Coordinates of C-alpha atoms in Angstrom, one line a residue:
M73 CA 0.1 0.1 -0.1
S74 CA 1.4 3.4 -1.0
Q75 CA 2.2 5.9 1.5
R76 CA -0.2 9.0 1.8
P77 CA 1.5 12.2 0.4
W78 CA 0.7 14.1 3.5
S79 CA 1.9 11.6 5.9
S80 CA 5.4 13.1 6.5
L81 CA 3.6 16.5 7.2
E82 CA 1.5 14.9 9.8
R83 CA 4.4 13.4 11.6
K84 CA 5.9 16.9 11.7
I85 CA 2.7 18.3 13.0
K86 CA 2.4 15.5 15.7
K87 CA 6.0 15.7 16.7
K88 CA 6.2 17.1 20.2
P89 CA 8.3 20.5 20.1
S90 CA 11.2 20.7 22.4
T91 CA 11.1 22.7 25.6
F92 CA 13.7 25.1 24.3
G93 CA 11.7 25.6 21.1
M94 CA 8.7 26.7 23.0
V95 CA 10.5 29.6 24.3
N96 CA 9.7 32.9 22.5
A97 CA 8.7 30.9 19.4
G98 CA 7.0 33.0 16.8
K99 CA 6.8 36.7 16.5
R100 CA 5.1 39.1 19.0
S101 CA 1.3 39.6 18.5
K102 CA 0.0 42.6 16.8
C103 CA -3.4 42.5 18.4
C104 CA -5.0 45.3 20.4
F105 CA -4.1 44.9 24.1
T106 CA -7.8 44.0 25.0
C107 CA -7.9 41.2 22.6
R108 CA -4.5 40.0 23.4
K109 CA -5.4 39.8 27.1
R110 CA -8.6 38.0 26.2
R111 CA -6.8 35.6 24.0
V112 CA -9.0 36.1 21.1
K113 CA -8.4 37.0 17.4
C114 CA -8.2 40.6 16.7
D115 CA -9.4 42.2 13.3
L116 CA -6.6 44.8 13.5
Q117 CA -8.9 47.7 12.5
K118 CA -7.4 51.0 13.2
P119 CA -7.6 53.1 15.1
Y120 CA -9.6 50.9 17.3
C121 CA -10.6 47.2 16.9
R122 CA -14.0 46.5 15.5
R123 CA -14.5 43.4 17.9
C124 CA -13.9 45.7 20.9
T125 CA -16.3 48.4 19.5
Q126 CA -19.1 46.1 18.8
A127 CA -18.7 44.5 22.4
E128 CA -18.8 48.1 23.7
R129 CA -15.4 47.4 25.3
P130 CA -12.8 50.1 25.6
C131 CA -9.9 49.5 23.0
P132 CA -6.8 50.8 24.4
G133 CA -5.0 50.6 20.8
Y134 CA -2.1 48.6 19.6
P135 CA 1.5 48.2 20.6
D136 CA 4.1 50.4 19.1
A137 CA 5.9 49.2 16.0
W138 CA 9.2 49.2 17.3
D139 CA 8.2 47.3 20.5
V140 CA 6.7 44.5 18.0
M141 CA 10.1 44.5 16.1
L142 CA 12.5 44.8 18.9
R143 CA 11.1 42.7 21.8
V144 CA 12.5 43.4 25.3
Q145 CA 14.0 40.1 26.3
N146 CA 16.0 41.1 29.5
N147 CA 14.8 38.4 31.8
Y148 CA 15.4 35.9 29.2
A149 CA 19.1 36.9 28.5
E150 CA 19.7 37.2 32.1
S151 CA 18.7 33.6 32.7
K152 CA 20.7 32.5 29.6
V153 CA 23.8 34.1 31.0
Q154 CA 23.3 32.7 34.3
L155 CA 22.9 29.2 32.9
R156 CA 26.0 29.6 31.0
V157 CA 28.1 30.9 33.9
Q158 CA 26.8 28.1 36.1
K159 CA 27.8 25.6 33.3
V160 CA 31.4 27.1 33.0
R161 CA 31.7 26.8 36.9
T162 CA 30.6 23.4 37.1
Q163 CA 33.2 22.4 34.4
R164 CA 36.0 24.2 35.9
T165 CA 35.1 22.4 39.3
E166 CA 35.2 19.1 37.6
R167 CA 38.4 19.6 35.9
I168 CA 40.0 20.7 39.1
G169 CA 38.6 17.6 40.9
R170 CA 40.3 15.4 38.0
E171 CA 43.5 17.1 38.1
E172 CA 43.9 16.6 42.0
T173 CA 42.8 12.8 41.8
T174 CA 44.7 11.8 38.7
I175 CA 47.9 9.8 39.2
P176 CA 50.9 12.2 38.3
R177 CA 53.0 11.2 35.4
G178 CA 56.1 9.0 36.6
V179 CA 59.5 11.0 36.8
H180 CA 62.5 9.0 35.5
I181 CA 65.2 8.7 38.0
P182 CA 68.3 7.0 36.9
A183 CA 69.4 3.6 38.4
E184 CA 72.7 5.2 39.7
V185 CA 70.7 7.6 41.9
H186 CA 68.6 4.8 43.6
C187 CA 71.8 2.8 43.9
W188 CA 73.7 5.6 45.5
N189 CA 70.9 6.0 48.1
R190 CA 71.2 2.4 48.9
F191 CA 75.0 2.6 49.1
Y192 CA 74.7 5.6 51.3
R193 CA 72.6 3.7 53.7
D194 CA 74.6 0.7 53.7
Y195 CA 78.1 2.3 54.4
A196 CA 78.1 6.0 55.0
I197 CA 75.4 6.5 57.9
H198 CA 77.2 6.7 61.1
S199 CA 79.8 4.2 60.0
G200 CA 82.6 5.6 62.3
I201 CA 85.2 5.1 59.5
A202 CA 86.6 8.4 58.4
L203 CA 86.8 7.3 54.5
F204 CA 83.4 6.1 54.5
N205 CA 82.1 9.5 56.1
V206 CA 83.8 11.7 53.4
L207 CA 82.0 10.1 50.6
P208 CA 78.6 12.1 50.9
R209 CA 80.6 15.5 50.6
F210 CA 82.6 14.2 47.5
Y211 CA 79.5 13.0 46.0
I212 CA 78.0 16.5 46.2
S213 CA 81.0 18.7 45.4
S214 CA 83.3 16.6 43.2
S215 CA 83.0 16.9 39.4
S216 CA 86.0 14.5 38.9
T217 CA 85.1 12.0 36.2
C218 CA 87.2 9.1 37.6
F219 CA 85.7 9.6 41.1
Q220 CA 81.9 9.9 39.7
E221 CA 82.7 6.8 37.7
A222 CA 84.2 4.8 40.5
L223 CA 81.3 5.8 42.9
Q224 CA 78.6 4.7 40.4
A225 CA 80.6 1.6 39.8
V226 CA 80.7 0.6 43.4
A227 CA 77.1 1.8 44.2
L228 CA 75.7 -0.2 41.3
V229 CA 77.7 -3.4 42.1
S230 CA 76.6 -3.3 45.8
S231 CA 72.8 -3.0 44.5
A232 CA 73.4 -5.7 42.0
R233 CA 74.5 -8.2 44.4
Q234 CA 71.7 -7.4 46.9
L235 CA 69.0 -7.3 44.3
H236 CA 70.5 -10.1 42.1
Q237 CA 70.2 -7.9 39.0
S238 CA 72.3 -8.9 36.2
G239 CA 71.5 -5.7 34.4
L240 CA 72.9 -3.5 37.2
M241 CA 76.0 -5.7 37.4
L242 CA 76.7 -5.2 33.7
R243 CA 76.3 -1.4 34.1
A244 CA 78.7 -1.6 37.2
R245 CA 81.3 -3.3 35.3
Q246 CA 81.0 -0.7 32.4
H247 CA 81.3 2.3 34.9
Y248 CA 84.4 0.3 36.6
G249 CA 86.1 0.2 33.0
K250 CA 85.3 4.0 32.6
A251 CA 86.8 4.8 36.1
I252 CA 90.0 3.0 35.3
T253 CA 90.5 4.8 32.1
A254 CA 89.6 8.3 33.7
L255 CA 91.9 7.4 36.6
N256 CA 94.8 6.7 34.3
A257 CA 94.2 9.9 32.4
A258 CA 94.1 11.8 35.8
L259 CA 97.5 10.3 36.8
N260 CA 99.0 11.5 33.8
D261 CA 98.1 15.2 34.5
P262 CA 99.8 16.7 37.5
V263 CA 97.0 19.1 38.1
L264 CA 94.4 16.3 38.3
T265 CA 96.6 14.1 40.3
A266 CA 96.9 16.4 43.1
D267 CA 93.0 16.5 43.4
D268 CA 91.8 14.7 46.4
S269 CA 89.1 12.8 44.4
V270 CA 91.8 10.8 42.8
L271 CA 92.8 9.4 46.2
V272 CA 89.2 8.6 47.0
T273 CA 88.8 7.0 43.7
L274 CA 91.5 4.4 44.5
F275 CA 89.7 3.6 47.7
L276 CA 86.3 3.1 45.9
L277 CA 88.0 0.7 43.3
S278 CA 89.4 -1.3 46.1
L279 CA 85.8 -1.4 47.7
F280 CA 84.5 -2.5 44.3
E281 CA 86.9 -5.3 44.4
M282 CA 86.0 -6.3 47.8
I283 CA 82.3 -6.6 46.9
I284 CA 83.2 -8.7 43.9
P285 CA 86.2 -10.8 45.3
E286 CA 86.5 -12.6 42.1
F287 CA 88.4 -9.5 40.8
L288 CA 90.7 -9.8 43.7
M289 CA 91.4 -13.6 43.7
S290 CA 91.7 -14.2 39.9
G291 CA 93.2 -10.9 38.7
L292 CA 96.1 -10.6 41.2
K293 CA 99.1 -13.0 41.0
D294 CA 101.0 -11.7 44.0
P295 CA 99.4 -13.1 47.3
V296 CA 101.3 -10.6 49.3
F297 CA 99.3 -7.8 48.0
R298 CA 96.1 -9.7 47.3
C299 CA 94.5 -8.0 50.5
H300 CA 94.4 -4.7 48.4
I301 CA 94.9 -4.7 44.6
H302 CA 95.6 -0.9 44.6
F303 CA 98.2 -0.9 47.7
E304 CA 101.3 -0.1 45.9
G305 CA 99.8 2.4 43.5
A306 CA 98.0 4.3 46.5
L307 CA 101.0 4.5 48.6
L308 CA 103.0 5.9 45.6
L309 CA 100.4 8.4 45.2
L310 CA 100.5 9.3 48.9
Q311 CA 104.2 9.7 48.7
W312 CA 103.7 12.1 45.6
R313 CA 101.2 14.2 47.5
A314 CA 103.5 14.2 50.5
E315 CA 106.3 15.5 48.4
R316 CA 104.1 18.5 47.1
S317 CA 103.0 19.3 50.8
R318 CA 99.6 17.8 50.4
D319 CA 98.9 17.2 54.0
S320 CA 95.0 17.1 54.3
E321 CA 93.0 15.0 56.7
L322 CA 92.1 12.7 53.8
D323 CA 95.8 11.8 53.4
K324 CA 96.0 10.8 57.2
S325 CA 92.8 8.9 56.9
F326 CA 94.0 7.1 54.0
L327 CA 97.4 6.0 55.6
T328 CA 95.3 4.8 58.7
F329 CA 93.0 2.7 56.6
F330 CA 95.9 1.1 54.8
S331 CA 97.8 0.4 58.3
H332 CA 94.5 -1.5 59.3
I333 CA 94.4 -3.4 56.1
C334 CA 98.0 -4.4 56.5
L335 CA 97.5 -5.1 60.2
M336 CA 94.8 -7.5 59.3
S337 CA 96.6 -9.2 56.4
M338 CA 99.6 -9.8 58.7
F339 CA 97.6 -11.8 61.2
L340 CA 95.4 -13.6 58.7
N341 CA 98.1 -14.6 56.0
Y342 CA 100.9 -16.9 56.7
E343 CA 103.3 -16.4 53.8
S344 CA 107.0 -16.3 54.5
A345 CA 107.2 -12.6 53.7
F346 CA 104.0 -11.8 55.9
D347 CA 105.2 -8.2 56.7
S348 CA 106.3 -7.0 53.3
K349 CA 103.3 -4.7 53.1
W350 CA 104.1 -3.4 56.6
L351 CA 107.7 -2.7 55.7
A352 CA 106.3 -0.7 52.7
L353 CA 104.2 1.4 55.1
E354 CA 107.2 2.0 57.5
R355 CA 109.4 3.2 54.6
F356 CA 106.7 5.7 53.8
A357 CA 107.8 9.4 54.8
A358 CA 105.8 12.6 54.8
P359 CA 106.1 15.7 56.9
W360 CA 102.6 15.1 58.4
V361 CA 103.5 11.7 59.8
K362 CA 104.3 12.0 63.4
G363 CA 105.2 9.1 65.6
P364 CA 104.7 5.4 64.7
L365 CA 102.2 4.0 62.4
L366 CA 100.3 2.1 65.1
E367 CA 99.1 2.9 68.7
P368 CA 101.4 1.5 71.3
I369 CA 99.5 -1.5 72.3
L370 CA 99.2 -2.7 68.5
A371 CA 102.8 -1.7 67.8
Q372 CA 103.8 -4.0 70.7
T373 CA 101.7 -6.7 69.1
V374 CA 103.3 -6.5 65.7
N375 CA 106.9 -6.4 67.4
F376 CA 106.1 -9.5 69.3
K377 CA 104.8 -11.4 66.3
R378 CA 108.0 -10.4 64.4
R379 CA 110.1 -11.5 67.2
T380 CA 108.4 -14.9 67.2
H381 CA 108.7 -15.3 63.6
A382 CA 112.3 -14.6 63.7
Q383 CA 112.7 -17.3 66.4
V384 CA 110.9 -19.9 64.5
T385 CA 112.6 -19.3 61.1
M386 CA 116.2 -19.5 62.5
S387 CA 118.4 -22.3 61.0
H388 CA 118.9 -23.5 64.6
P389 CA 116.3 -24.2 67.3
P390 CA 115.7 -21.2 69.6
S391 CA 116.8 -21.3 73.2
R392 CA 114.4 -22.2 76.1
I393 CA 115.3 -19.0 77.7
E394 CA 114.4 -17.0 74.7
V395 CA 111.1 -18.6 74.3
I396 CA 110.1 -18.3 77.7
Q397 CA 110.8 -14.6 77.5
L398 CA 108.6 -14.4 74.5
I399 CA 105.8 -16.2 76.5
K400 CA 106.0 -13.6 79.2
D401 CA 106.0 -10.8 76.9
G402 CA 103.0 -12.3 75.0
T403 CA 101.1 -12.8 78.2
A404 CA 101.7 -9.1 79.2
I405 CA 100.5 -7.9 75.8
C406 CA 97.5 -10.0 76.2
E407 CA 96.5 -8.4 79.6
N408 CA 97.3 -5.0 78.0
L409 CA 94.8 -5.7 75.0
K410 CA 92.1 -6.8 77.6
A411 CA 92.5 -3.7 79.5
T412 CA 92.3 -1.4 76.2
A413 CA 89.2 -3.4 75.0
T414 CA 87.4 -2.9 78.4
S415 CA 88.2 0.8 78.4
V416 CA 86.6 1.7 75.0
K417 CA 83.5 3.7 75.7
S418 CA 81.4 5.7 73.1
S419 CA 81.1 9.4 73.4
S420 CA 78.3 10.7 75.7
N421 CA 77.9 13.9 73.8
L422 CA 76.0 13.0 70.5
D423 CA 76.0 16.7 69.3
L424 CA 79.7 16.6 68.8
P425 CA 81.0 16.5 65.2
L426 CA 82.2 13.2 63.9
H427 CA 85.8 14.4 63.5
L428 CA 86.0 15.4 67.1
Q429 CA 84.6 12.2 68.4
P430 CA 87.1 9.8 70.3
T431 CA 88.9 7.4 68.2
A432 CA 90.2 3.9 68.9
F433 CA 92.0 1.0 67.3
N434 CA 94.8 3.1 65.8
N435 CA 92.4 6.0 65.0
M436 CA 90.5 3.8 62.4
F437 CA 87.3 4.3 64.1
E438 CA 85.4 7.3 65.5
V439 CA 83.6 5.8 68.6
S440 CA 80.4 7.8 68.4
T441 CA 77.9 5.0 68.7
K442 CA 77.4 1.7 70.7
T443 CA 77.8 -0.2 67.5
T444 CA 81.2 1.5 66.8
E445 CA 82.2 0.7 70.4
A446 CA 81.4 -3.0 70.0
I447 CA 83.3 -3.1 66.7
V448 CA 86.4 -1.8 68.4
R449 CA 86.2 -4.2 71.4
C450 CA 85.8 -7.0 69.0
L451 CA 88.7 -5.9 67.1
Y452 CA 91.1 -5.6 70.2
Q453 CA 89.8 -8.9 71.4
T454 CA 90.7 -10.6 68.0
V455 CA 94.3 -9.2 68.1
R456 CA 94.3 -10.5 71.7
Y457 CA 93.3 -14.0 70.3
H458 CA 96.1 -14.0 67.8
V459 CA 98.7 -13.2 70.6
V460 CA 97.3 -15.9 72.8
E461 CA 97.4 -18.4 69.9
V462 CA 101.2 -17.5 69.4
V463 CA 101.9 -17.9 73.1
S464 CA 100.1 -21.3 73.2
S465 CA 102.3 -22.5 70.4
L466 CA 105.4 -21.3 72.3
V467 CA 104.4 -23.1 75.5
T468 CA 103.8 -26.3 73.5
F469 CA 107.4 -25.9 72.2
V470 CA 108.9 -25.2 75.5
E471 CA 107.0 -28.2 77.3
D472 CA 107.7 -30.6 74.5
G473 CA 111.3 -29.4 74.0
D474 CA 113.4 -31.9 75.6
G475 CA 110.9 -34.3 77.2
A476 CA 112.2 -33.4 80.7
Y477 CA 109.9 -31.8 83.3
H478 CA 110.7 -28.0 84.2
K479 CA 108.9 -26.1 86.7
P480 CA 106.8 -23.4 84.9
E481 CA 108.6 -20.0 84.9
Y482 CA 105.3 -18.4 83.6
Q483 CA 101.5 -18.5 84.0
F484 CA 99.4 -19.4 81.1
D485 CA 95.9 -20.7 81.0
P486 CA 95.3 -23.1 78.1
S487 CA 91.5 -22.3 78.0
L488 CA 92.1 -18.6 77.4
S489 CA 91.9 -18.9 73.6
S490 CA 88.5 -20.4 74.0
M491 CA 87.4 -17.8 76.3
I492 CA 88.5 -15.0 73.9
L493 CA 86.7 -16.6 71.0
E494 CA 83.3 -16.6 73.1
Q495 CA 84.1 -13.0 73.8
V496 CA 84.6 -12.1 70.2
C497 CA 81.4 -14.0 69.4
G498 CA 79.4 -11.9 71.9
E499 CA 80.7 -8.7 70.4
I500 CA 79.9 -9.8 66.8
C501 CA 76.3 -10.5 67.9
A502 CA 76.2 -6.9 69.4
V503 CA 77.4 -5.5 66.2
L504 CA 75.0 -7.4 63.8
G505 CA 72.1 -6.9 66.3
L506 CA 71.6 -10.6 67.2
D507 CA 71.4 -10.0 70.8
S508 CA 68.5 -8.9 73.0
G509 CA 65.8 -10.3 70.7
H510 CA 66.9 -8.3 67.6
N511 CA 67.6 -10.0 64.4
M512 CA 69.8 -9.2 61.3
E513 CA 66.7 -8.4 59.1
Q514 CA 65.7 -5.7 61.4
G515 CA 69.0 -4.0 61.4
E516 CA 69.8 -4.0 57.6
I517 CA 70.6 -0.2 57.7
G518 CA 74.4 0.1 57.8
M519 CA 75.0 -3.7 57.6
A520 CA 77.6 -3.5 55.0
Y521 CA 80.0 -1.2 57.0
R522 CA 79.3 -3.3 60.1
A523 CA 80.0 -6.4 58.1
Y524 CA 83.1 -4.8 56.6
S525 CA 84.4 -3.7 60.0
I526 CA 84.1 -7.0 61.8
F527 CA 85.1 -9.3 58.6
W528 CA 88.5 -9.8 60.4
P529 CA 86.9 -11.4 63.6
L530 CA 84.5 -13.4 61.5
V531 CA 87.3 -15.1 59.5
V532 CA 89.0 -15.8 62.8
L533 CA 86.1 -17.7 64.0
L534 CA 85.4 -19.4 60.8
F535 CA 89.0 -21.0 60.5
S536 CA 89.9 -21.3 64.3
P537 CA 90.6 -25.0 65.1
L538 CA 89.2 -24.3 68.6
V539 CA 85.6 -23.5 67.1
G540 CA 83.4 -26.5 66.9
E541 CA 81.4 -27.6 63.9
E542 CA 78.1 -26.2 65.0
K543 CA 79.6 -22.7 65.8
R544 CA 81.4 -22.8 62.5
A545 CA 78.2 -23.6 60.6
W546 CA 76.6 -20.6 62.5
V547 CA 79.4 -18.3 61.4
Q548 CA 79.0 -19.6 57.7
E549 CA 75.5 -18.9 57.6
K550 CA 75.8 -15.3 59.1
L551 CA 78.6 -14.7 56.6
R552 CA 76.3 -15.8 53.7
F553 CA 73.4 -13.9 55.0
I554 CA 75.7 -10.8 55.4
G555 CA 76.7 -11.2 51.7
E556 CA 73.2 -11.5 50.6
I557 CA 71.6 -8.5 52.4
S558 CA 74.6 -6.1 52.2
G559 CA 76.1 -7.0 49.0
L560 CA 79.5 -7.7 50.4
G561 CA 80.8 -10.3 48.3
L562 CA 83.9 -10.9 50.4
A563 CA 81.6 -12.4 53.1
T564 CA 80.0 -14.6 50.7
Y565 CA 83.4 -15.8 49.5
A566 CA 84.8 -16.2 52.9
A567 CA 81.6 -18.4 53.7
G568 CA 82.4 -20.8 50.9
S569 CA 86.2 -20.8 51.1
F570 CA 86.4 -22.9 54.3
S571 CA 85.4 -26.1 52.5
T572 CA 87.8 -25.5 49.6
S573 CA 90.7 -24.1 51.9
H574 CA 93.9 -26.2 52.0
P575 CA 93.9 -28.3 55.5
A576 CA 97.2 -26.9 56.2
Q577 CA 95.9 -23.3 55.9
Q578 CA 93.0 -24.3 58.0
Q579 CA 95.2 -25.5 60.6
A580 CA 97.4 -22.4 60.6
L581 CA 94.4 -20.1 60.7

């Protein structure tokens, strides 16, 4: 059936007009005022409407032509403006609300910055070690290429071991290579060589190699200098600076650090030329070096070890009188070390700057916290154990010398070594936060510098023949955990080295 021609017109007529379309739709009426008020059709007769005249109604006339043409719409315009303003205000409020609740776009921060923050937390916060404490200042102020590359290398490698990130390890090795290149370039320039950052760079590179001990063990042929791969170069640099009147606190801190490293190596390594590093230090001369390299009690210990070594390596057996004198001297040194360890106290003035805090263990540590106090006591007790170990071997030599009984001319307690090891173990627990209900997970901040500081005592506990298997397993577990949470690869290496060490070395250590 075909559609009617007017159907579309009907739909348009029936279509409901919009509300907006009803407002002021059409022109203003030209009717007289009476007809408009009565809402009837006006015949528009002039001057008076015929409808009004016939009905005998007064006809007031018609509206002015201009009023018809230009309709007064003030109220309508005002309402439209108000609606428009309200709409703009609503949109603005909604936009501000979205801006406040929208997640901001991420800011890219280089991995080196994150790793430096972690490294600072691990090594430089209240470490008590002068060389660690100067790193933040150089990080902010130094623009030296070799220093910046070395710092990025050591920060990245520490985080790489902690987070098990091979990508960070790759970047760390790249920065390490750039640091070596920049260091060589700086050493060829007298002006750059004199900068303090070059000295700190050598320290950072040595720290890098302790975090990755594979560098230290596989890359160096000479076992004498294996404790510090940059020992000779750093000592030559110190000498070069001394000849040019460079006598900053950094130089003194560096020499103290090397003295500590060599002292530790002297007692832990048993090569025939065990003191070659120490002899190199003793030959070092500078105007600012006043007095011996070691504090009196540690100097006595080194001298005692040298005298004992000289007696043992003689072509003929030492006399009984000489050995007994060594026993007496060693026993006296043990008592002095005990008294020194007991007297160590941290500063009660917390507001005192770090460089004005009391120092101990050959000025290596600023004793400003209870943790540093425990570290220093632990180190003195460790040296004491080494001395007792030597005295014990001398006592065995005297008593087994000729097979005849001799009235003891000295006093020596054979159980003293075990007692000292227990004290060392107690101090280690205090340093690592393993006492008084604490655990190592709760004290991860600063774990790296704490582990670095007591690495010597931990190795002594690990290799001592007086330590039982249960205690040795405990030490290995702690060393592995320290290496995991602090990134100090030297701890992990030491934990795994006991099972692969030569039996003779285990017996010697």
